[in-house]
XYZ file of C-alpha atoms in Angstrom:
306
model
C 116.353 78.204 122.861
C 115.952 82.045 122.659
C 113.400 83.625 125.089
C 112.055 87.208 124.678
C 110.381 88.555 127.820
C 106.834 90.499 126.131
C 105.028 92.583 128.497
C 102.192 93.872 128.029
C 100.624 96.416 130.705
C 97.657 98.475 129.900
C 97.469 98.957 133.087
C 99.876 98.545 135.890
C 98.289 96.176 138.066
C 97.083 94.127 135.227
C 101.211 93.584 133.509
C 101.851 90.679 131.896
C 105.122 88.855 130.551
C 105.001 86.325 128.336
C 108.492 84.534 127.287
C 108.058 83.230 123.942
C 110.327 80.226 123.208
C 112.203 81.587 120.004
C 113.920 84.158 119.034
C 111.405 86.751 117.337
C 112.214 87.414 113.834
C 109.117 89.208 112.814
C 106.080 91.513 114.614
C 102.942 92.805 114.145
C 100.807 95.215 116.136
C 97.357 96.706 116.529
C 95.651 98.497 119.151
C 92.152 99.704 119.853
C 91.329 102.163 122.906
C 88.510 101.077 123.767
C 88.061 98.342 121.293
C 85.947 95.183 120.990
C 87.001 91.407 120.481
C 84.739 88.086 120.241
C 86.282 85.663 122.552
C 85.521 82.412 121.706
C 84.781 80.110 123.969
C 84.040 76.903 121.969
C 85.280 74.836 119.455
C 82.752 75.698 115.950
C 79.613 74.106 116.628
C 78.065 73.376 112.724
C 77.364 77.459 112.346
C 79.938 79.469 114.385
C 82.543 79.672 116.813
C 80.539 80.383 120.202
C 82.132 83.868 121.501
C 81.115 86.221 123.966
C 81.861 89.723 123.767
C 84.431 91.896 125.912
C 85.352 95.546 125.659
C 88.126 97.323 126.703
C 91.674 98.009 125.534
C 92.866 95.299 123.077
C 96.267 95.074 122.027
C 97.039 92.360 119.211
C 100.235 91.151 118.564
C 101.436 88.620 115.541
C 104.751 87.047 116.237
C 106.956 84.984 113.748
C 109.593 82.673 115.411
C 112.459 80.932 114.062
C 111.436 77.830 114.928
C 112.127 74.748 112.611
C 112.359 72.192 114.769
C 109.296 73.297 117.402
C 105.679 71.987 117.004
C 102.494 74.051 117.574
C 102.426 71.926 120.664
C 105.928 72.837 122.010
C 104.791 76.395 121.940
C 101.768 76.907 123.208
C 102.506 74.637 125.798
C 105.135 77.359 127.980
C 102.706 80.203 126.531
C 99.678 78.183 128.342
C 101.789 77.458 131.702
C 102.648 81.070 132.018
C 98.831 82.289 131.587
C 97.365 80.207 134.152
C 99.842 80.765 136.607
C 99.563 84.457 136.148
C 95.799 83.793 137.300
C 93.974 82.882 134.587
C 90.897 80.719 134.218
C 91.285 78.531 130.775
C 87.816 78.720 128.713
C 89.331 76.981 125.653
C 92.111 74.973 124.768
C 91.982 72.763 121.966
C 93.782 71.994 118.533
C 93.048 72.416 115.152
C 90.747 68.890 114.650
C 89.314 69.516 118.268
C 88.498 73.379 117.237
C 87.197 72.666 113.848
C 89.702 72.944 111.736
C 88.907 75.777 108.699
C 85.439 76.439 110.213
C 87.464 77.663 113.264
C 90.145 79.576 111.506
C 87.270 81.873 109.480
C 85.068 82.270 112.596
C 87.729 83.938 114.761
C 89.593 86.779 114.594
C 92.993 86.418 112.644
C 95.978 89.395 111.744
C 96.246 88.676 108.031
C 98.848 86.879 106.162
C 101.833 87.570 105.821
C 102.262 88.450 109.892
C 100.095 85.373 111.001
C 100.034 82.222 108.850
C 97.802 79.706 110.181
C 98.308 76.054 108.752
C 94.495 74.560 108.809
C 95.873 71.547 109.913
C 98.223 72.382 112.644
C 97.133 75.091 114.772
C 96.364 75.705 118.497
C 94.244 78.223 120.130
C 93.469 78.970 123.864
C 91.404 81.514 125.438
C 91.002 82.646 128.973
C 90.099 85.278 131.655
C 90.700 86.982 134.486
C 88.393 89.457 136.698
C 87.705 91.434 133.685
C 90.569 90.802 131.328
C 90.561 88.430 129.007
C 93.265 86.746 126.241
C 93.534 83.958 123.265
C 96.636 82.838 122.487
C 96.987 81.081 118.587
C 99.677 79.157 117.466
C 100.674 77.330 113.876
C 103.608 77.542 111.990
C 104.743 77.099 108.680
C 108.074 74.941 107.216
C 110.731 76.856 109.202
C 108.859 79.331 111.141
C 106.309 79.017 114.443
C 103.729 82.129 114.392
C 102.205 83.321 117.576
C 99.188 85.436 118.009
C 98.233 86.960 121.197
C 94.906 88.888 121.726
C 94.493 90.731 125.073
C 91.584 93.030 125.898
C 92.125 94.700 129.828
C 89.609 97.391 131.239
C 89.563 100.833 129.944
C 87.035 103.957 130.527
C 84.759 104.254 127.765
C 85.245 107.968 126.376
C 82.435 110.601 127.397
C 79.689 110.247 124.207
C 79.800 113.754 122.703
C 77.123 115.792 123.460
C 77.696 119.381 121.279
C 75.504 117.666 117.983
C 72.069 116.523 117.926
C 70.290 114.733 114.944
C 66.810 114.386 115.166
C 66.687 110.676 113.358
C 62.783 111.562 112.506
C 63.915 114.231 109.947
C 66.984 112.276 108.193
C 66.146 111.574 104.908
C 66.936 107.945 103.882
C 67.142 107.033 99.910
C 65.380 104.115 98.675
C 67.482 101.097 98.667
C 67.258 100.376 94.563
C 67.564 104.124 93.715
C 70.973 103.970 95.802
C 72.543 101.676 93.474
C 71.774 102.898 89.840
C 74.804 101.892 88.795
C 74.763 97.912 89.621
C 71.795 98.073 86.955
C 73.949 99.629 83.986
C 76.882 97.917 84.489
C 74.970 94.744 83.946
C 73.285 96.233 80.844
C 76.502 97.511 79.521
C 79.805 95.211 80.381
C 77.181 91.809 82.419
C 78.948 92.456 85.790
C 79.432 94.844 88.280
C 81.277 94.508 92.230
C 78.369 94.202 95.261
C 81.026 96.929 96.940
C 78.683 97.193 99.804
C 78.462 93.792 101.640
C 79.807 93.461 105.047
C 80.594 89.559 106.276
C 81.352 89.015 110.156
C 85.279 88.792 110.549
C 86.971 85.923 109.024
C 83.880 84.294 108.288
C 81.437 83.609 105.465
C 78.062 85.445 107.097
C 76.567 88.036 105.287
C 76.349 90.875 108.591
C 72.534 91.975 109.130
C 72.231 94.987 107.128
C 69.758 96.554 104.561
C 72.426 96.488 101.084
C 71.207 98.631 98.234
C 73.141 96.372 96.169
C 70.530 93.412 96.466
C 67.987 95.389 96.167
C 69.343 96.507 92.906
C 70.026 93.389 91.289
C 67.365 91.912 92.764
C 65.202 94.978 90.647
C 67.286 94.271 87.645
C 66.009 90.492 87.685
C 62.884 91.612 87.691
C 62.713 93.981 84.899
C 64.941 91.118 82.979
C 62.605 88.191 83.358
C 64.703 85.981 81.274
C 68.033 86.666 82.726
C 70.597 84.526 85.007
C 73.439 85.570 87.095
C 76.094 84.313 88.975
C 78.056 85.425 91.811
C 81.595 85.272 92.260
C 83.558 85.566 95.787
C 86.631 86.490 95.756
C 89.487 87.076 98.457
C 92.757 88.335 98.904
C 95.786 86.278 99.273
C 96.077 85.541 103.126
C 96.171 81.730 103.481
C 95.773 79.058 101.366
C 94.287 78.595 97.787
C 92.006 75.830 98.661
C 90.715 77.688 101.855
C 90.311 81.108 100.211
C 87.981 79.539 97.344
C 85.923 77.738 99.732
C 85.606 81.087 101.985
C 84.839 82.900 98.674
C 82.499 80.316 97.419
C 80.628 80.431 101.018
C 80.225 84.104 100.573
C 79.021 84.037 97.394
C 76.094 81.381 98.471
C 75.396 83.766 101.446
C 74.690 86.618 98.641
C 72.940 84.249 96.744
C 70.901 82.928 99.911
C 70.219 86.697 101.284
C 68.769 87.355 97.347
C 66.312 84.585 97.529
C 64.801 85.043 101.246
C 64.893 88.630 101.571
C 63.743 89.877 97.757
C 62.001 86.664 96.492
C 64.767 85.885 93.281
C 64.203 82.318 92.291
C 67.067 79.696 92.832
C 67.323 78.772 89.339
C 68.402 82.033 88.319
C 71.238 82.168 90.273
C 74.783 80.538 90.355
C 77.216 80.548 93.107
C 81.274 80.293 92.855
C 84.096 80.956 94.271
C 87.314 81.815 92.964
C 89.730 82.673 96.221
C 92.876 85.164 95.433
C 93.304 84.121 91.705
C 91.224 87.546 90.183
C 92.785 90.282 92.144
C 91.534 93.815 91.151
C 94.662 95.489 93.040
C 98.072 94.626 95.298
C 97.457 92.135 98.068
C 100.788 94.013 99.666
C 98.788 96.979 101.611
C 95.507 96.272 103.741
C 93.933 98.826 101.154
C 94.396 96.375 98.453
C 93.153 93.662 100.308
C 90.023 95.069 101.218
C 89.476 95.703 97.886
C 89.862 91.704 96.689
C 87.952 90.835 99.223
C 84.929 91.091 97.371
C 81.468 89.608 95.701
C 80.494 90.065 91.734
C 77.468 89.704 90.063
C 78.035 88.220 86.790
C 74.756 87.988 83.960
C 75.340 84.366 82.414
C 72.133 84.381 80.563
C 72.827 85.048 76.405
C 70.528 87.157 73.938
């Protein structure tokens, strides 16, 4: 066994080592100062993963481990004995059945594949916190390889809030919502589809983010004026995971849109059509996170013939 002694010290009094139990044959970073992470603190309860909130610096790193013979088990056990007796109060600590399984994995934060694969039937995740720190530790692996992620957030001074411009919000001008999107409207007079590029879900998860989306508003105008017409709308993803979890993520997202049309601009059900179709339309490279974030999308398709 090959141990690698991580340390990671935002601040001095609050260092940490961590000896992973493989050698490390792959790593990932990101950093945010100050940054923002939703700890969860519960397994998924029928609509989310309960999380609370915490601020600070967060540092999170994606390991890959040359571990064959080594279940999810065998490490996150070490990884779990070194956190609590470096003073940390357990909040969670459960395994992929326990946590709820795919629900789990899309309502947490993950690093996306390739530098953290997460198997939706073997994984591990723990959380805890101390004073004001906090850190989740998840764990899967693949055929030959175990995959660590570990998310810390310690404290760190909020920058002073700049003070040189000031907007009076009263005088902004604000477009209407279904003049914003002109172009949603002609693409599905001219070619029947066109990409909702404005949606925002919460991380990993299939939950259209509160929001006021010009997009809607724009189809949902375009139904109108087209009393006769049906759509459908198509989620897609990019390639992180599996097939069968990225079309039912995708599909999820797509009934979200399709949920968010009908409550919030009165389209009737029967006119719409949700589906999902995962990573198997890609409009560019699932190699850079630009390309990604492109895939990861929603389409309006018209379905309804002349």
């Amino acid at each position: 066994m090959v141990s690698l002694s991580w340390a990671l010290a935002a601040l001095p009094a609050a260092a940490l080592t961590l000896n992973l139990p493989a050698k490390v044959i792959g790593e990932e970073r990101r950093s945010e100062v100050p940054g923002s992470y939703a700890l969860p603190l519960a397994p998924f309860d029928g609509v989310s993963v309960p999380s609370r909130p915490v601020e600070g610096a967060l540092d999170q790193r994606a390991f890959q481990l040359e571990a064959p013979d080594q279940t999810t088990l065998a490490v996150m056990g070490p990884l779990r004995d070194q956190v609590v007796a470096a003073g940390f109060t357990v909040l969670l600590d459960c395994d992929a059945r326990a946590c709820g399984g795919f629900d789990f994995r899309f309502g947490t934060e993950v690093m996306p594949e390739p530098d953290m694969h997460v198997d939706m039937g073997d994984f591990r995740f723990l959380s805890a916190e101390r004073e004001d720190e906090a850190i989740s530790i998840l764990v899967s692996r693949s055929a030959f390889s175990a995959f660590v992620q570990v998310t810390r957030v310690t404290p760190a001074p909020l920058p002073d809030a700049p003070t040189e411009a000031v907007v009076d919000l009263n005088e902004v001008e604000r477009p209407r919502s279904v003049e914003a999107s002109p172009a949603i409207a002609a693409a599905l007079d001219t070619v029947g589809s066109a990409v909702l590029d404005d949606l925002v879900f919460a991380s990993g998860a299939a939950t259209l983010s509160d929001g006021d989306y010009p997009s809607l508003a724009a189809v949902a105008a375009w139904l109108e004026a087209n009393p006769d017409a049906t759509i459908a709308l198509v989620g897609h993803t990019d390639a992180s995971g599996s097939l069968a979890a990225n079309i039912a993520i995708s599909e999820q997202r797509a009934e979200a849109v399709a949920q968010a049309l009908i409550d919030l601009h009165g389209v009737d059900r029967v006119r719409i059509a949700s589906e999902g179709v995962g990573f198997l339309a890609p409009r560019d490279t699932n190699q850079t996170e630009e390309g990604r974030q492109k895939n990861r999308r929603v389409e309006v398709i018209v379905t309804s013939t002349r």
